[in-house]
Amino acid sequence: MTYDQNNIFAKIIRGDIPCNFIYETEHVAAFDDIAPQAPVHVLVIPKGQYKSLTEFSAQASAEELEHFHHAIAHVIKDKGLTENGYRAICNTDSHGGQEVPHFHMHILGGEKMPPMLVKS
Ligand code: AMP
């Protein structure tokens, strides 16, 4: 499957859809999730066209990887998550329940998270 140029995060990166970045470099952006699941719910995305963690881990440059991890560190500190912790989630492909086909990491915090998985 090729990268979908019209996915919502591609549009945000291009500036087609307005978005208030809380952190940005030439390789990465971070912004609040539009439908927060916790008091803090930030998405960290690379600007490169990677569909999933699978692709990003295998194909990103050292600089892209570094910027991505620095963005996560910035968000954690900026949102005051250092002391009590947080949850980082990366839904991947169909079994992982990924909805937007552009790699993103959810950073959730600000309260105690419920159990991670609920089996139906
Ligand atoms: P996932 O299910 O892991 O692909 O998560 C996609 C996330 O993107 C969801 O938590 C959505 O609420 C979020 N989302 C979708 N559109 C936007 C948007 N325009 N701005 C911020 N977050 C968005």
PDB file of C-alpha atoms and ligand atoms in Angstrom:
ATOM      1  CA  MET A   1       0.000   0.000   0.000  1.00  0.00           C
ATOM      2  CA  THR A   2       1.388   3.390  -0.946  1.00  0.00           C
ATOM      3  CA  TYR A   3       1.333   6.416   1.317  1.00  0.00           C
ATOM      4  CA  ASP A   4      -2.017   8.244   1.164  1.00  0.00           C
ATOM      5  CA  GLN A   5      -1.194  11.895   0.429  1.00  0.00           C
ATOM      6  CA  ASN A   6      -4.699  12.886   1.517  1.00  0.00           C
ATOM      7  CA  ASN A   7      -4.659  11.459   5.018  1.00  0.00           C
ATOM      8  CA  ILE A   8      -5.479  14.038   7.686  1.00  0.00           C
ATOM      9  CA  PHE A   9      -1.954  14.288   9.084  1.00  0.00           C
ATOM     10  CA  ALA A  10      -0.464  14.788   5.603  1.00  0.00           C
ATOM     11  CA  LYS A  11      -2.885  17.703   5.209  1.00  0.00           C
ATOM     12  CA  ILE A  12      -1.848  19.117   8.583  1.00  0.00           C
ATOM     13  CA  ILE A  13       1.862  18.876   7.674  1.00  0.00           C
ATOM     14  CA  ARG A  14       1.210  20.617   4.322  1.00  0.00           C
ATOM     15  CA  GLY A  15      -0.756  23.351   6.092  1.00  0.00           C
ATOM     16  CA  ASP A  16      -3.975  22.480   4.226  1.00  0.00           C
ATOM     17  CA  ILE A  17      -5.704  22.083   7.591  1.00  0.00           C
ATOM     18  CA  PRO A  18      -4.912  24.560  10.376  1.00  0.00           C
ATOM     19  CA  CYS A  19      -3.304  23.061  13.449  1.00  0.00           C
ATOM     20  CA  ASN A  20      -1.664  24.588  16.491  1.00  0.00           C
ATOM     21  CA  PHE A  21       1.717  22.842  16.833  1.00  0.00           C
ATOM     22  CA  ILE A  22       3.031  22.717  20.378  1.00  0.00           C
ATOM     23  CA  TYR A  23       6.446  21.621  19.091  1.00  0.00           C
ATOM     24  CA  GLU A  24       7.918  21.589  15.600  1.00  0.00           C
ATOM     25  CA  THR A  25      11.203  21.018  13.773  1.00  0.00           C
ATOM     26  CA  GLU A  26      11.895  20.299  10.089  1.00  0.00           C
ATOM     27  CA  HIS A  27      11.343  16.590  10.824  1.00  0.00           C
ATOM     28  CA  VAL A  28       8.621  16.420  13.459  1.00  0.00           C
ATOM     29  CA  ALA A  29       5.461  18.068  14.780  1.00  0.00           C
ATOM     30  CA  ALA A  30       3.437  17.655  17.965  1.00  0.00           C
ATOM     31  CA  PHE A  31      -0.132  18.817  18.559  1.00  0.00           C
ATOM     32  CA  ASP A  32      -3.130  18.126  20.771  1.00  0.00           C
ATOM     33  CA  ASP A  33      -5.428  15.296  19.717  1.00  0.00           C
ATOM     34  CA  ILE A  34      -8.750  16.639  18.449  1.00  0.00           C
ATOM     35  CA  ALA A  35     -10.663  14.112  20.590  1.00  0.00           C
ATOM     36  CA  PRO A  36      -8.639  13.853  23.806  1.00  0.00           C
ATOM     37  CA  GLN A  37      -8.918  10.639  25.797  1.00  0.00           C
ATOM     38  CA  ALA A  38      -7.133  12.086  28.847  1.00  0.00           C
ATOM     39  CA  PRO A  39      -6.354  15.542  30.307  1.00  0.00           C
ATOM     40  CA  VAL A  40      -3.162  15.462  28.231  1.00  0.00           C
ATOM     41  CA  HIS A  41      -3.414  13.810  24.817  1.00  0.00           C
ATOM     42  CA  VAL A  42      -0.723  14.844  22.375  1.00  0.00           C
ATOM     43  CA  LEU A  43       0.167  13.331  19.011  1.00  0.00           C
ATOM     44  CA  VAL A  44       3.780  13.318  17.863  1.00  0.00           C
ATOM     45  CA  ILE A  45       4.296  12.744  14.141  1.00  0.00           C
ATOM     46  CA  PRO A  46       7.258  12.719  11.784  1.00  0.00           C
ATOM     47  CA  LYS A  47       6.923  15.033   8.783  1.00  0.00           C
ATOM     48  CA  GLY A  48       8.281  12.339   6.494  1.00  0.00           C
ATOM     49  CA  GLN A  49       5.825  10.079   4.685  1.00  0.00           C
ATOM     50  CA  TYR A  50       5.847   7.019   6.947  1.00  0.00           C
ATOM     51  CA  LYS A  51       2.615   5.045   7.229  1.00  0.00           C
ATOM     52  CA  SER A  52       3.428   3.279  10.478  1.00  0.00           C
ATOM     53  CA  LEU A  53       5.946   2.587  13.219  1.00  0.00           C
ATOM     54  CA  THR A  54       7.031  -0.384  11.120  1.00  0.00           C
ATOM     55  CA  GLU A  55       8.124   1.904   8.287  1.00  0.00           C
ATOM     56  CA  PHE A  56       9.474   4.678  10.490  1.00  0.00           C
ATOM     57  CA  SER A  57      11.647   2.310  12.561  1.00  0.00           C
ATOM     58  CA  ALA A  58      13.053   0.633   9.468  1.00  0.00           C
ATOM     59  CA  GLN A  59      13.460   3.593   7.122  1.00  0.00           C
ATOM     60  CA  ALA A  60      13.846   6.866   9.014  1.00  0.00           C
ATOM     61  CA  SER A  61      17.222   8.603   9.031  1.00  0.00           C
ATOM     62  CA  ALA A  62      19.227   9.011  12.232  1.00  0.00           C
ATOM     63  CA  GLU A  63      18.269  12.695  12.248  1.00  0.00           C
ATOM     64  CA  GLU A  64      14.554  11.935  11.884  1.00  0.00           C
ATOM     65  CA  LEU A  65      14.744   9.368  14.697  1.00  0.00           C
ATOM     66  CA  GLU A  66      16.585  11.836  16.908  1.00  0.00           C
ATOM     67  CA  HIS A  67      14.103  14.641  16.258  1.00  0.00           C
ATOM     68  CA  PHE A  68      11.187  12.312  16.959  1.00  0.00           C
ATOM     69  CA  HIS A  69      12.563  11.235  20.325  1.00  0.00           C
ATOM     70  CA  HIS A  70      13.497  14.784  21.265  1.00  0.00           C
ATOM     71  CA  ALA A  71       9.918  15.837  20.469  1.00  0.00           C
ATOM     72  CA  ILE A  72       8.571  13.190  22.833  1.00  0.00           C
ATOM     73  CA  ALA A  73      10.971  14.337  25.562  1.00  0.00           C
ATOM     74  CA  HIS A  74       9.873  17.947  24.996  1.00  0.00           C
ATOM     75  CA  VAL A  75       6.160  17.096  25.216  1.00  0.00           C
ATOM     76  CA  ILE A  76       6.619  15.038  28.392  1.00  0.00           C
ATOM     77  CA  LYS A  77       8.439  17.892  30.105  1.00  0.00           C
ATOM     78  CA  ASP A  78       6.247  20.667  28.687  1.00  0.00           C
ATOM     79  CA  LYS A  79       3.029  18.936  29.759  1.00  0.00           C
ATOM     80  CA  GLY A  80       4.325  18.167  33.256  1.00  0.00           C
ATOM     81  CA  LEU A  81       4.295  14.380  32.842  1.00  0.00           C
ATOM     82  CA  THR A  82       7.773  13.693  34.208  1.00  0.00           C
ATOM     83  CA  GLU A  83       6.808  13.050  37.817  1.00  0.00           C
ATOM     84  CA  ASN A  84       3.711  10.848  37.586  1.00  0.00           C
ATOM     85  CA  GLY A  85       4.233   9.308  34.180  1.00  0.00           C
ATOM     86  CA  TYR A  86       2.125   8.847  31.111  1.00  0.00           C
ATOM     87  CA  ARG A  87       1.153   6.304  28.479  1.00  0.00           C
ATOM     88  CA  ALA A  88       2.640   6.235  24.990  1.00  0.00           C
ATOM     89  CA  ILE A  89       0.543   4.361  22.427  1.00  0.00           C
ATOM     90  CA  CYS A  90       1.286   3.621  18.820  1.00  0.00           C
ATOM     91  CA  ASN A  91      -1.583   1.865  17.084  1.00  0.00           C
ATOM     92  CA  THR A  92      -0.243   0.045  14.038  1.00  0.00           C
ATOM     93  CA  ASP A  93      -2.140  -1.197  10.981  1.00  0.00           C
ATOM     94  CA  SER A  94      -5.375  -3.200  11.175  1.00  0.00           C
ATOM     95  CA  HIS A  95      -4.683  -5.379  14.214  1.00  0.00           C
ATOM     96  CA  GLY A  96      -3.399  -2.334  16.119  1.00  0.00           C
ATOM     97  CA  GLY A  97      -6.501  -0.290  15.246  1.00  0.00           C
ATOM     98  CA  GLN A  98      -4.624   2.491  13.428  1.00  0.00           C
ATOM     99  CA  GLU A  99      -7.117   4.942  11.904  1.00  0.00           C
ATOM    100  CA  VAL A 100      -4.856   7.580  10.362  1.00  0.00           C
ATOM    101  CA  PRO A 101      -2.282   6.018   7.999  1.00  0.00           C
ATOM    102  CA  HIS A 102       0.556   8.347   8.947  1.00  0.00           C
ATOM    103  CA  PHE A 103       2.776   7.212  11.809  1.00  0.00           C
ATOM    104  CA  HIS A 104       1.936   8.924  15.096  1.00  0.00           C
ATOM    105  CA  MET A 105       2.622   8.384  18.772  1.00  0.00           C
ATOM    106  CA  HIS A 106      -0.105   9.182  21.304  1.00  0.00           C
ATOM    107  CA  ILE A 107       1.146  10.647  24.595  1.00  0.00           C
ATOM    108  CA  LEU A 108      -1.577  10.421  27.248  1.00  0.00           C
ATOM    109  CA  GLY A 109      -1.404  11.603  30.843  1.00  0.00           C
ATOM    110  CA  GLY A 110      -2.600  13.959  33.514  1.00  0.00           C
ATOM    111  CA  GLU A 111      -4.519  11.237  35.386  1.00  0.00           C
ATOM    112  CA  LYS A 112      -4.147   7.538  36.148  1.00  0.00           C
ATOM    113  CA  MET A 113      -4.774   5.550  33.010  1.00  0.00           C
ATOM    114  CA  PRO A 114      -7.269   2.665  33.014  1.00  0.00           C
ATOM    115  CA  PRO A 115      -6.064  -0.883  32.348  1.00  0.00           C
ATOM    116  CA  MET A 116      -4.383  -0.956  28.975  1.00  0.00           C
ATOM    117  CA  LEU A 117      -6.459  -3.570  27.171  1.00  0.00           C
ATOM    118  CA  VAL A 118     -10.066  -4.594  27.628  1.00  0.00           C
ATOM    119  CA  LYS A 119     -10.755  -7.937  25.964  1.00  0.00           C
ATOM    120  CA  SER A 120     -14.298  -8.267  24.667  1.00  0.00           C
TER     121      SER A 120
HETATM  122  P1  AMP B   1      -5.187   6.232  15.564  1.00  0.00           P
HETATM  123  O1  AMP B   1      -6.451   5.494  15.849  1.00  0.00           O
HETATM  124  O2  AMP B   1      -4.030   5.743  16.388  1.00  0.00           O
HETATM  125  O3  AMP B   1      -4.868   6.284  14.079  1.00  0.00           O
HETATM  126  O4  AMP B   1      -5.427   7.710  16.076  1.00  0.00           O
HETATM  127  C1  AMP B   1      -5.770   8.776  15.260  1.00  0.00           C
HETATM  128  C2  AMP B   1      -5.985   9.960  16.176  1.00  0.00           C
HETATM  129  O5  AMP B   1      -5.986  11.140  15.380  1.00  0.00           O
HETATM  130  C3  AMP B   1      -7.295   9.936  16.948  1.00  0.00           C
HETATM  131  O6  AMP B   1      -7.023   9.962  18.347  1.00  0.00           O
HETATM  132  C4  AMP B   1      -8.023  11.212  16.474  1.00  0.00           C
HETATM  133  O7  AMP B   1      -8.760  11.834  17.497  1.00  0.00           O
HETATM  134  C5  AMP B   1      -6.855  12.063  16.000  1.00  0.00           C
HETATM  135  N1  AMP B   1      -7.165  13.080  15.021  1.00  0.00           N
HETATM  136  C6  AMP B   1      -7.877  12.937  13.859  1.00  0.00           C
HETATM  137  N2  AMP B   1      -7.955  14.102  13.204  1.00  0.00           N
HETATM  138  C7  AMP B   1      -7.266  15.011  13.931  1.00  0.00           C
HETATM  139  C8  AMP B   1      -6.984  16.402  13.777  1.00  0.00           C
HETATM  140  N3  AMP B   1      -7.421  17.106  12.719  1.00  0.00           N
HETATM  141  N4  AMP B   1      -6.238  17.016  14.730  1.00  0.00           N
HETATM  142  C9  AMP B   1      -5.803  16.327  15.802  1.00  0.00           C
HETATM  143  N5  AMP B   1      -6.043  15.011  16.002  1.00  0.00           N
HETATM  144  C10 AMP B   1      -6.763  14.366  15.094  1.00  0.00           C
END
